[in-house]
Amino acid sequence: MNPAKRFEIFSRFRAANPHPTTELDYTTPFELLIAVLLSAQATDVGVNKATRRLYPVANTPAAILALGIDELKSYIQTIGLYHTKAKNVMATCQMLIDLHGGEVPHSREALEALPGVGRKTANVVLNTAFGDPTIAVDTHIFRVSNRTGIAPGKDVVVVEQKLLKFVPKEFLQDAHHWLILHGRYTCIARKPLCWNCMIADLCEYKAKTLAPAVK
């Protein structure tokens, strides 16, 4: 894919959605960090249902530690892998207090040192909470990048590196959210909705789908 096509793709994304953001509910960097940590192999809708109950009661590291792990589990038990996630949340809260004064660090290395926080989660927090031009490659971004030809790669690290290289700088801050939303609602996994896609004429996917026949 050539640079002109990529520029036009992201220009259209921006025109349609000038200020994209995460669909996870949060008001502070800490709330975002915990929501993203809980969102692995879970839907944003499911995480939001849990945090809407949890955060009014406990939305700081100290408050969650004061709850205790069993009480925490009662708030997040509707989310997949909640036993493991509860342990990671508690350990992360303890580390934030012990090492960072209870604040979420603005550092990739410090974020990735937190239990249950990998590169993808760190990138989301750096981008969404702190405004860094990072791209967290999840299944949606991986699929869209490969399918469209924007930034094809055999694994998430390669795709991330290519996106950081190929996405025009003026779009880097928001590229993460545009690509996720496009993958979540248009370029969906099973069968992309090419007939309803704003970048279909620019996309290099060969097997484009036609609009369903009207019955």
mmCIF file of C-alpha atoms in Angstrom:
data_model
loop_
_atom_site.group_PDB
_atom_site.id
_atom_site.type_symbol
_atom_site.label_atom_id
_atom_site.label_comp_id
_atom_site.label_asym_id
_atom_site.label_seq_id
_atom_site.Cartn_x
_atom_site.Cartn_y
_atom_site.Cartn_z
ATOM 1 C CA MET A 1 0.000 0.000 0.000
ATOM 2 C CA ASN A 2 1.379 3.415 -0.928
ATOM 3 C CA PRO A 3 1.593 6.451 1.405
ATOM 4 C CA ALA A 4 -1.122 8.370 -0.467
ATOM 5 C CA LYS A 5 -3.641 5.595 0.152
ATOM 6 C CA ARG A 6 -2.788 5.409 3.831
ATOM 7 C CA PHE A 7 -3.126 9.173 4.166
ATOM 8 C CA GLU A 8 -6.569 9.075 2.544
ATOM 9 C CA ILE A 9 -7.692 6.156 4.739
ATOM 10 C CA PHE A 10 -6.839 7.976 7.951
ATOM 11 C CA SER A 11 -8.211 11.251 6.604
ATOM 12 C CA ARG A 12 -11.579 9.518 6.160
ATOM 13 C CA PHE A 13 -11.422 7.977 9.625
ATOM 14 C CA ARG A 14 -10.727 11.427 11.085
ATOM 15 C CA ALA A 15 -13.508 13.098 9.117
ATOM 16 C CA ALA A 16 -16.017 10.507 10.341
ATOM 17 C CA ASN A 17 -14.803 10.483 13.955
ATOM 18 C CA PRO A 18 -12.547 13.450 14.833
ATOM 19 C CA HIS A 19 -12.065 12.542 18.514
ATOM 20 C CA PRO A 20 -12.106 8.758 18.931
ATOM 21 C CA THR A 21 -11.533 7.181 22.318
ATOM 22 C CA THR A 22 -11.784 3.891 24.136
ATOM 23 C CA GLU A 23 -15.171 2.307 24.801
ATOM 24 C CA LEU A 24 -14.032 1.403 28.312
ATOM 25 C CA ASP A 25 -15.474 3.649 31.030
ATOM 26 C CA TYR A 26 -12.884 5.518 33.106
ATOM 27 C CA THR A 27 -12.232 8.904 34.697
ATOM 28 C CA THR A 28 -8.611 8.526 35.891
ATOM 29 C CA PRO A 29 -5.467 6.778 34.595
ATOM 30 C CA PHE A 30 -5.862 4.226 37.404
ATOM 31 C CA GLU A 31 -9.445 3.405 36.427
ATOM 32 C CA LEU A 32 -8.304 2.988 32.821
ATOM 33 C CA LEU A 33 -5.389 0.738 33.826
ATOM 34 C CA ILE A 34 -7.647 -1.590 35.836
ATOM 35 C CA ALA A 35 -10.322 -1.630 33.111
ATOM 36 C CA VAL A 36 -7.769 -2.583 30.451
ATOM 37 C CA LEU A 37 -6.271 -5.222 32.742
ATOM 38 C CA LEU A 38 -9.749 -6.700 33.200
ATOM 39 C CA SER A 39 -10.565 -6.535 29.485
ATOM 40 C CA ALA A 40 -8.239 -9.349 28.312
ATOM 41 C CA GLN A 41 -10.415 -12.006 26.640
ATOM 42 C CA ALA A 42 -13.496 -10.041 27.702
ATOM 43 C CA THR A 43 -15.726 -7.445 26.076
ATOM 44 C CA ASP A 44 -15.623 -3.747 26.909
ATOM 45 C CA VAL A 45 -19.363 -3.957 27.626
ATOM 46 C CA GLY A 46 -18.790 -6.706 30.194
ATOM 47 C CA VAL A 47 -15.923 -4.834 31.846
ATOM 48 C CA ASN A 48 -17.954 -1.607 32.022
ATOM 49 C CA LYS A 49 -20.816 -3.444 33.772
ATOM 50 C CA ALA A 50 -18.393 -4.608 36.451
ATOM 51 C CA THR A 51 -16.503 -1.327 36.898
ATOM 52 C CA ARG A 52 -19.724 0.681 37.134
ATOM 53 C CA ARG A 53 -20.369 -1.248 40.344
ATOM 54 C CA LEU A 54 -16.757 -1.347 41.537
ATOM 55 C CA TYR A 55 -15.480 2.190 40.961
ATOM 56 C CA PRO A 56 -18.079 4.058 43.070
ATOM 57 C CA VAL A 57 -16.918 1.863 45.974
ATOM 58 C CA ALA A 58 -13.183 1.599 45.208
ATOM 59 C CA ASN A 59 -11.298 3.431 42.463
ATOM 60 C CA THR A 60 -7.832 3.908 43.961
ATOM 61 C CA PRO A 61 -5.086 1.391 44.738
ATOM 62 C CA ALA A 62 -5.569 1.860 48.498
ATOM 63 C CA ALA A 63 -9.347 1.477 48.295
ATOM 64 C CA ILE A 64 -9.133 -1.725 46.244
ATOM 65 C CA LEU A 65 -6.537 -3.187 48.635
ATOM 66 C CA ALA A 66 -8.856 -2.302 51.521
ATOM 67 C CA LEU A 67 -11.657 -4.278 49.852
ATOM 68 C CA GLY A 68 -9.633 -7.480 49.919
ATOM 69 C CA ILE A 69 -9.431 -10.031 47.147
ATOM 70 C CA ASP A 70 -12.683 -11.858 47.949
ATOM 71 C CA GLU A 71 -14.712 -8.646 47.890
ATOM 72 C CA LEU A 72 -12.982 -7.585 44.670
ATOM 73 C CA LYS A 73 -13.917 -10.911 43.081
ATOM 74 C CA SER A 74 -17.567 -10.325 43.924
ATOM 75 C CA TYR A 75 -17.496 -7.218 41.702
ATOM 76 C CA ILE A 76 -15.651 -8.777 38.754
ATOM 77 C CA GLN A 77 -16.894 -12.388 38.818
ATOM 78 C CA THR A 78 -18.918 -11.856 35.629
ATOM 79 C CA ILE A 79 -15.660 -11.275 33.711
ATOM 80 C CA GLY A 80 -13.689 -14.200 32.274
ATOM 81 C CA LEU A 81 -10.558 -15.329 34.170
ATOM 82 C CA TYR A 82 -11.647 -13.219 37.140
ATOM 83 C CA HIS A 83 -9.686 -15.254 39.714
ATOM 84 C CA THR A 84 -6.369 -14.541 37.986
ATOM 85 C CA LYS A 85 -7.333 -10.967 37.191
ATOM 86 C CA ALA A 86 -8.255 -10.303 40.840
ATOM 87 C CA LYS A 87 -4.799 -11.482 41.956
ATOM 88 C CA ASN A 88 -3.134 -9.275 39.344
ATOM 89 C CA VAL A 89 -5.234 -6.245 40.290
ATOM 90 C CA MET A 90 -4.378 -6.635 43.976
ATOM 91 C CA ALA A 91 -0.656 -7.104 43.251
ATOM 92 C CA THR A 92 -0.681 -4.138 40.847
ATOM 93 C CA CYS A 93 -2.335 -1.916 43.471
ATOM 94 C CA GLN A 94 0.307 -2.904 46.008
ATOM 95 C CA MET A 95 3.133 -2.121 43.567
ATOM 96 C CA LEU A 96 1.604 1.235 42.668
ATOM 97 C CA ILE A 97 1.571 2.200 46.348
ATOM 98 C CA ASP A 98 5.007 0.766 47.138
ATOM 99 C CA LEU A 99 6.849 2.066 44.065
ATOM 100 C CA HIS A 100 4.859 4.933 42.548
ATOM 101 C CA GLY A 101 3.110 6.778 45.366
ATOM 102 C CA GLY A 102 -0.237 5.277 44.375
ATOM 103 C CA GLU A 103 -0.083 6.863 40.913
ATOM 104 C CA VAL A 104 -0.002 5.180 37.495
ATOM 105 C CA PRO A 105 3.512 5.649 36.077
ATOM 106 C CA HIS A 106 3.985 7.363 32.713
ATOM 107 C CA SER A 107 6.630 4.878 31.624
ATOM 108 C CA ARG A 108 6.398 1.771 29.466
ATOM 109 C CA GLU A 109 8.972 -0.101 31.554
ATOM 110 C CA ALA A 110 7.213 0.683 34.834
ATOM 111 C CA LEU A 111 3.802 -0.233 33.411
ATOM 112 C CA GLU A 112 4.999 -3.531 31.951
ATOM 113 C CA ALA A 113 6.527 -4.429 35.340
ATOM 114 C CA LEU A 114 3.023 -4.441 36.875
ATOM 115 C CA PRO A 115 1.374 -7.889 37.270
ATOM 116 C CA GLY A 116 -0.940 -8.711 34.376
ATOM 117 C CA VAL A 117 0.204 -5.699 32.343
ATOM 118 C CA GLY A 118 1.812 -6.556 29.014
ATOM 119 C CA ARG A 119 2.874 -4.449 26.061
ATOM 120 C CA LYS A 120 -0.671 -4.060 24.736
ATOM 121 C CA THR A 121 -2.093 -2.823 28.050
ATOM 122 C CA ALA A 122 0.859 -0.472 28.527
ATOM 123 C CA ASN A 123 0.305 0.977 25.050
ATOM 124 C CA VAL A 124 -3.390 1.585 25.731
ATOM 125 C CA VAL A 125 -2.622 3.422 28.982
ATOM 126 C CA LEU A 126 0.211 5.455 27.432
ATOM 127 C CA ASN A 127 -1.996 6.447 24.487
ATOM 128 C CA THR A 128 -5.363 7.008 26.135
ATOM 129 C CA ALA A 129 -4.403 8.269 29.588
ATOM 130 C CA PHE A 130 -1.210 10.157 28.727
ATOM 131 C CA GLY A 131 -1.609 11.065 25.043
ATOM 132 C CA ASP A 132 1.455 9.227 23.745
ATOM 133 C CA PRO A 133 1.385 8.216 20.039
ATOM 134 C CA THR A 134 1.437 4.478 20.766
ATOM 135 C CA ILE A 135 -0.546 1.717 19.071
ATOM 136 C CA ALA A 136 -1.762 -1.302 21.029
ATOM 137 C CA VAL A 137 -2.227 -4.112 18.507
ATOM 138 C CA ASP A 138 -5.152 -6.272 19.591
ATOM 139 C CA THR A 139 -6.992 -8.841 17.458
ATOM 140 C CA HIS A 140 -9.019 -6.115 15.709
ATOM 141 C CA ILE A 141 -6.006 -3.983 14.751
ATOM 142 C CA PHE A 142 -4.023 -7.068 13.713
ATOM 143 C CA ARG A 143 -6.852 -8.187 11.432
ATOM 144 C CA VAL A 144 -7.532 -4.750 9.903
ATOM 145 C CA SER A 145 -3.832 -4.035 9.323
ATOM 146 C CA ASN A 146 -3.323 -7.324 7.501
ATOM 147 C CA ARG A 147 -6.625 -7.503 5.652
ATOM 148 C CA THR A 148 -6.530 -3.960 4.279
ATOM 149 C CA GLY A 149 -2.800 -3.930 3.562
ATOM 150 C CA ILE A 150 -2.211 -0.876 5.774
ATOM 151 C CA ALA A 151 0.490 -2.679 7.773
ATOM 152 C CA PRO A 152 0.693 -6.429 7.141
ATOM 153 C CA GLY A 153 2.760 -8.547 9.513
ATOM 154 C CA LYS A 154 3.021 -12.070 10.850
ATOM 155 C CA ASP A 155 2.656 -11.102 14.522
ATOM 156 C CA VAL A 156 1.472 -8.205 16.668
ATOM 157 C CA VAL A 157 4.959 -6.774 17.247
ATOM 158 C CA VAL A 158 5.681 -6.576 13.503
ATOM 159 C CA VAL A 159 2.292 -4.969 12.856
ATOM 160 C CA GLU A 160 2.871 -2.437 15.653
ATOM 161 C CA GLN A 161 6.292 -1.518 14.260
ATOM 162 C CA LYS A 162 4.906 -1.128 10.737
ATOM 163 C CA LEU A 163 1.989 1.008 11.891
ATOM 164 C CA LEU A 164 4.330 3.314 13.814
ATOM 165 C CA LYS A 165 6.422 3.598 10.649
ATOM 166 C CA PHE A 166 3.664 3.902 8.028
ATOM 167 C CA VAL A 167 0.818 5.845 9.688
ATOM 168 C CA PRO A 168 1.298 9.566 8.926
ATOM 169 C CA LYS A 169 2.419 11.391 12.065
ATOM 170 C CA GLU A 170 -0.628 13.629 12.258
ATOM 171 C CA PHE A 171 -2.846 10.559 12.660
ATOM 172 C CA LEU A 172 -0.687 8.511 15.047
ATOM 173 C CA GLN A 173 -2.329 9.718 18.253
ATOM 174 C CA ASP A 174 -5.791 8.466 17.217
ATOM 175 C CA ALA A 175 -4.891 5.620 14.816
ATOM 176 C CA HIS A 176 -5.197 3.046 17.598
ATOM 177 C CA HIS A 177 -8.859 3.870 18.273
ATOM 178 C CA TRP A 178 -9.882 4.277 14.629
ATOM 179 C CA LEU A 179 -8.474 0.865 13.734
ATOM 180 C CA ILE A 180 -10.070 -0.875 16.725
ATOM 181 C CA LEU A 181 -13.480 0.641 16.008
ATOM 182 C CA HIS A 182 -13.191 -0.210 12.315
ATOM 183 C CA GLY A 183 -12.366 -3.819 13.197
ATOM 184 C CA ARG A 184 -15.087 -4.036 15.822
ATOM 185 C CA TYR A 185 -17.950 -2.705 13.714
ATOM 186 C CA THR A 186 -17.058 -2.887 9.992
ATOM 187 C CA CYS A 187 -14.028 -5.050 9.211
ATOM 188 C CA ILE A 188 -15.350 -7.795 11.487
ATOM 189 C CA ALA A 189 -13.682 -11.164 11.865
ATOM 190 C CA ARG A 190 -16.025 -13.615 10.214
ATOM 191 C CA LYS A 191 -17.131 -11.608 7.205
ATOM 192 C CA PRO A 192 -16.182 -7.943 6.731
ATOM 193 C CA LEU A 193 -18.963 -5.502 5.825
ATOM 194 C CA CYS A 194 -17.129 -4.225 2.737
ATOM 195 C CA TRP A 195 -20.358 -2.948 1.197
ATOM 196 C CA ASN A 196 -20.749 -0.597 4.166
ATOM 197 C CA CYS A 197 -17.097 0.435 4.509
ATOM 198 C CA MET A 198 -15.836 4.012 4.116
ATOM 199 C CA ILE A 199 -12.415 2.833 2.874
ATOM 200 C CA ALA A 200 -13.503 -0.078 0.642
ATOM 201 C CA ASP A 201 -12.142 1.600 -2.513
ATOM 202 C CA LEU A 202 -8.721 2.043 -0.860
ATOM 203 C CA CYS A 203 -8.522 -1.321 0.910
ATOM 204 C CA GLU A 204 -6.427 -4.025 -0.776
ATOM 205 C CA TYR A 205 -8.452 -6.997 0.497
ATOM 206 C CA LYS A 206 -9.199 -9.210 -2.501
ATOM 207 C CA ALA A 207 -12.331 -11.060 -1.348
ATOM 208 C CA LYS A 208 -14.560 -8.033 -0.729
ATOM 209 C CA THR A 209 -18.111 -8.846 0.348
ATOM 210 C CA LEU A 210 -21.248 -7.676 -1.408
ATOM 211 C CA ALA A 211 -24.287 -6.180 0.268
ATOM 212 C CA PRO A 212 -26.777 -8.835 1.436
ATOM 213 C CA ALA A 213 -29.664 -9.296 -0.947
ATOM 214 C CA VAL A 214 -32.860 -7.558 0.058
ATOM 215 C CA LYS A 215 -35.524 -10.177 0.770
#
